[in-house]
Short mmCIF file of C-alpha atoms and ligand atoms in Angstrom, two decimals:
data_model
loop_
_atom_site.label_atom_id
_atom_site.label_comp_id
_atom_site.label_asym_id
_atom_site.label_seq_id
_atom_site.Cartn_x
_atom_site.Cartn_y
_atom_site.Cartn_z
CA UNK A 6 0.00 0.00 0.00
CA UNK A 7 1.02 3.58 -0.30
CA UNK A 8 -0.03 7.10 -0.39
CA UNK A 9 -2.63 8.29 -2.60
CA UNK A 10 -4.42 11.46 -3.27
CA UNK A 11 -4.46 13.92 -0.49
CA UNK A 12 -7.55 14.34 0.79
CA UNK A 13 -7.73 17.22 3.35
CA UNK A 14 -4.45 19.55 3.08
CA UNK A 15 -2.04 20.52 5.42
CA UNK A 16 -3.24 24.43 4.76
CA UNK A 17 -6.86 23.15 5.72
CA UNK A 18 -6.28 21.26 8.13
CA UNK A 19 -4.27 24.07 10.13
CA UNK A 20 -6.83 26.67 8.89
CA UNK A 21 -9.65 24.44 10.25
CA UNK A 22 -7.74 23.89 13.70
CA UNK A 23 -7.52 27.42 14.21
CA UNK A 24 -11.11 27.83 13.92
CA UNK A 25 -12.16 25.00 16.71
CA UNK A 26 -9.57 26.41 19.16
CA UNK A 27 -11.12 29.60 18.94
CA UNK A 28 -14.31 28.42 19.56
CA UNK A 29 -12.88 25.81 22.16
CA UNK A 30 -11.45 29.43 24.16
CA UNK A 31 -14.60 31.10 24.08
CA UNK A 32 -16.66 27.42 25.07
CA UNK A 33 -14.12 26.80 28.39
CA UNK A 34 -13.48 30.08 29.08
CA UNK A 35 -13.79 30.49 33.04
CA UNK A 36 -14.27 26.73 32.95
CA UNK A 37 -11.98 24.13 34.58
CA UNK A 38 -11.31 22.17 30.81
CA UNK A 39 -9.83 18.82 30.84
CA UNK A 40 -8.93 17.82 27.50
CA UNK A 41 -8.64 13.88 27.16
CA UNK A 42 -6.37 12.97 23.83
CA UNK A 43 -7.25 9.39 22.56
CA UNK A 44 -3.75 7.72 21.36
CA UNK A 45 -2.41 7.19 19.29
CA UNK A 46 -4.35 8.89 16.55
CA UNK A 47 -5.08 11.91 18.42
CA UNK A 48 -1.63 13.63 19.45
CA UNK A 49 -1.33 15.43 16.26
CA UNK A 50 -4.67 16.88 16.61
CA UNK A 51 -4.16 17.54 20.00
CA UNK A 52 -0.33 19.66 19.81
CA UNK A 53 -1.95 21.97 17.13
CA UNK A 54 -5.19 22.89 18.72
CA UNK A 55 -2.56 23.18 21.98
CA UNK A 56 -0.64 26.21 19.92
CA UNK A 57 -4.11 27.76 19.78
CA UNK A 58 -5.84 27.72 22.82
CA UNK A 59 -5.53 31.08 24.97
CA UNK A 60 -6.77 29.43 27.97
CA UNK A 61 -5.75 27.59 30.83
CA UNK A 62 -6.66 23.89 30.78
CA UNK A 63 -5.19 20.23 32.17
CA UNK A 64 -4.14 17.54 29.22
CA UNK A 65 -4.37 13.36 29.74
CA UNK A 66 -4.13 10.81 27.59
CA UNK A 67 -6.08 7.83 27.29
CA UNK A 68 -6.04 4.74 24.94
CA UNK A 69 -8.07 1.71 23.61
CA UNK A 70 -7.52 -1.10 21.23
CA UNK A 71 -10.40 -2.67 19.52
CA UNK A 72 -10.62 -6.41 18.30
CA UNK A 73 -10.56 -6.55 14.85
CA UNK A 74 -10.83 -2.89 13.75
CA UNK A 75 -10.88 -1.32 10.77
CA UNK A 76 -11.28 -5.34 9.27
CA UNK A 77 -14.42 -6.79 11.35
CA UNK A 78 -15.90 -4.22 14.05
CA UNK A 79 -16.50 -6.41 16.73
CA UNK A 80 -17.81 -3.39 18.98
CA UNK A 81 -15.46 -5.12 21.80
CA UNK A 82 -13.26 -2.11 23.15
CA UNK A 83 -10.96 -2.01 26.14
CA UNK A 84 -8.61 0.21 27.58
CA UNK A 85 -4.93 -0.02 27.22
CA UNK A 86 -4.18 3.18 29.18
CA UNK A 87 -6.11 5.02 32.39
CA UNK A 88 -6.93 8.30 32.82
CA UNK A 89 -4.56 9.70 35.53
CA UNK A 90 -6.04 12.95 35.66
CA UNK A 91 -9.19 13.21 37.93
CA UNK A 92 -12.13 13.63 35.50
CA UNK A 93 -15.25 14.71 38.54
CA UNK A 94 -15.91 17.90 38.33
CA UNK A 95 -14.25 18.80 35.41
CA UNK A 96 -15.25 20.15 31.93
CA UNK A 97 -14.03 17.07 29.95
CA UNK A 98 -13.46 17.63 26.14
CA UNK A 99 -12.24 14.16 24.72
CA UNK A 100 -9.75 15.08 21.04
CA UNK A 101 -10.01 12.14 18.66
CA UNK A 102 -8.62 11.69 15.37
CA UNK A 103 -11.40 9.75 13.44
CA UNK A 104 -15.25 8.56 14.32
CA UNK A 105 -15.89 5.52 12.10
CA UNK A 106 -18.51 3.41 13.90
CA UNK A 107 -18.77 4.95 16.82
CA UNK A 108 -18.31 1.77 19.14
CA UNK A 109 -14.53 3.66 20.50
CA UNK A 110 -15.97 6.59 21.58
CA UNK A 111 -19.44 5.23 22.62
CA UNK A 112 -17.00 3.19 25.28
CA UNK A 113 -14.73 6.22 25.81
CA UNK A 114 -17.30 8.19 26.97
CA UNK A 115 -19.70 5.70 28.99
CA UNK A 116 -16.10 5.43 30.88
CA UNK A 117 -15.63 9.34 31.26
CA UNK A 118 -19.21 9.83 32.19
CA UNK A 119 -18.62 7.13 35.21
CA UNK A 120 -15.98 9.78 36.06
CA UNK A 121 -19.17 12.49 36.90
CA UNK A 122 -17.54 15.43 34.82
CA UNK A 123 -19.32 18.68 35.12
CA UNK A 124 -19.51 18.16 31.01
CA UNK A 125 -18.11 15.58 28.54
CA UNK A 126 -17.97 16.99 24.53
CA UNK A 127 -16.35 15.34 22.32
CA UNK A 128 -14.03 17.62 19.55
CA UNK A 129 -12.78 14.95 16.51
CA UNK A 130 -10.52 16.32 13.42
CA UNK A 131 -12.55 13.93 11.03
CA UNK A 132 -15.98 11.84 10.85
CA UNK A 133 -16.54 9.33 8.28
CA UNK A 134 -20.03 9.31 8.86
CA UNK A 135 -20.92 6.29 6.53
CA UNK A 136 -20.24 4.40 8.61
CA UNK A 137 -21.53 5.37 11.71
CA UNK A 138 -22.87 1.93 13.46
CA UNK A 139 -23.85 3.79 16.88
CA UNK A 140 -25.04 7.80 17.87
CA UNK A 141 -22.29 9.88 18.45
CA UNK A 142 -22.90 13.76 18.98
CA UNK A 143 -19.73 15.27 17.77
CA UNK A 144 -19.55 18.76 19.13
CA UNK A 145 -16.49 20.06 17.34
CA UNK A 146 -15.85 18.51 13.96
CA UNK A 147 -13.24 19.30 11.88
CA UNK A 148 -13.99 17.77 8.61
CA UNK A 149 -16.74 15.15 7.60
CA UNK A 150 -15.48 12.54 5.07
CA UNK A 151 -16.15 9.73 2.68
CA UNK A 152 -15.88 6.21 3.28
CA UNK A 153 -12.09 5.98 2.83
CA UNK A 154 -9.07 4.67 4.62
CA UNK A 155 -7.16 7.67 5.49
CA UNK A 156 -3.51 7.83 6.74
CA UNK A 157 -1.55 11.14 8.03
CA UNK A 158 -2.01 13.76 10.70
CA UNK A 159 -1.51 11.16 13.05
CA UNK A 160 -3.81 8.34 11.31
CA UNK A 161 -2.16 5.37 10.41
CA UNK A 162 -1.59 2.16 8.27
CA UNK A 163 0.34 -0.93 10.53
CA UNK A 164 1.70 2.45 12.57
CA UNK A 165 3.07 3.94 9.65
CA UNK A 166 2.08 7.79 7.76
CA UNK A 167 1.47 9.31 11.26
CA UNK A 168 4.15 12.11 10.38
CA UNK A 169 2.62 12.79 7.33
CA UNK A 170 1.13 16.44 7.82
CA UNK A 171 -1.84 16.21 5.53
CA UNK A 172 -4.77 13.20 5.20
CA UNK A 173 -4.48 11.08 2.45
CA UNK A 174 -5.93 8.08 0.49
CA UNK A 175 -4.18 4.86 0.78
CA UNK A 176 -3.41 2.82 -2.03
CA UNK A 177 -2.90 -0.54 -3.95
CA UNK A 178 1.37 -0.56 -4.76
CA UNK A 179 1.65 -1.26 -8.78
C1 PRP B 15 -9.00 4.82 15.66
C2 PRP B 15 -9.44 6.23 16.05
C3 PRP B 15 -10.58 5.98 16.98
C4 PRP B 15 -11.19 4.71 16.47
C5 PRP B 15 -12.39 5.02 15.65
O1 PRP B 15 -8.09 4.33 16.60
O2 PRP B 15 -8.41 6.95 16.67
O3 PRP B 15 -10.16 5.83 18.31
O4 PRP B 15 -10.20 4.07 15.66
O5 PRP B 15 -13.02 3.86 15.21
P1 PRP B 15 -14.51 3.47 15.58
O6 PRP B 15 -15.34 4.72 15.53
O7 PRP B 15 -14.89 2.48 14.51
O8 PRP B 15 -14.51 2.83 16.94
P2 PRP B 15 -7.23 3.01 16.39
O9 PRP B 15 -7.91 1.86 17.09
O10 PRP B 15 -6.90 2.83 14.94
O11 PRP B 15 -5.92 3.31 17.24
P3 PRP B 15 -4.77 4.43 17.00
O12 PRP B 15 -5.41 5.78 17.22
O13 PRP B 15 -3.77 4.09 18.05
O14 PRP B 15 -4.24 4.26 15.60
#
């Protein structure tokens, strides 16, 4: 496999950034923000909406591994890394890279909620929609796209293309 056509620029993508961090300011301003970056995908996403936030917040980093993602969606998540950062009370905003079915974040957030946050949003660079297998209210989105496996700004393919600085199309090697 290797890169295709670039689907969402690096210009757009740091254009689009811009834009949710300044609404993410004016959202948490006066408000005690945790924001919870899912890894891997997310710690892209996460460093360049960091660059524009002008408010004070606390950062943690969670992750989960799925069986049989992105093949079979089994819906079976678990969590390879806690929270460390205590979640109750706190105005929780969880950064993820890509919403596909849903079943991730579904989990991710039944877990947070546990956690009694004052609020839990959710802000996610992109949503592929399509295929959308449980409801997920996405309250920042960055870009909505088509039912294609994307690598770059973080997303990858067997952990490689996360350094890529744009989203891209993967595809068949001649
Ligand atoms: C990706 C992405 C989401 C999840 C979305 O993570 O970051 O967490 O899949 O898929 P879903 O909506 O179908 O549940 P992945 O498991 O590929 O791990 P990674 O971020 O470490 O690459």
């Amino acid at each position: 496999m290797k890169v295709g056509k670039v689907l969402i620029s690096q210009e757009q993508i740091q254009s689009r950034v811009k834009e949710l961090a300044s609404r993410i300011s004016l959202d948490y301003r006066e408000k005690d923000l945790l924001m919870v970056c899912i890894l891997k995908g997310a710690f892209m996403f996460l460093g360049d909406l960091l660059k524009h936030l002008s408010i004070p917040l606390k950062i943690d980093f969670m992750a989960t591994s799925s069986y049989g993602r992105r093949t079979k969606t089994t819906g079976k998540v678990r969590i390879t890394k806690e929270l460390e950062v205590d979640a109750h009370g706190r105005h929780v905003l969880v950064v993820e890279d890509i919403v596909d079915t849903g079943h991730t974040l579904k989990f991710i957030l039944d877990y947070l909620a546990s956690k009694e946050p004052a609020s839990l949003k959710v802000c996610a660079l992109l949503d592929k929609k399509e295929r959308r297998e449980v409801p997920i209210n996405i309250d920042y989105v960055g870009f909505t796209i088509p039912n294609v496996f994307v690598v770059g700004y973080g997303l990858d393919y067997a952990e490689r293309y996360r350094n890529l600085p744009y989203v891209a199309s993967l595809v068949e090697e001649d």
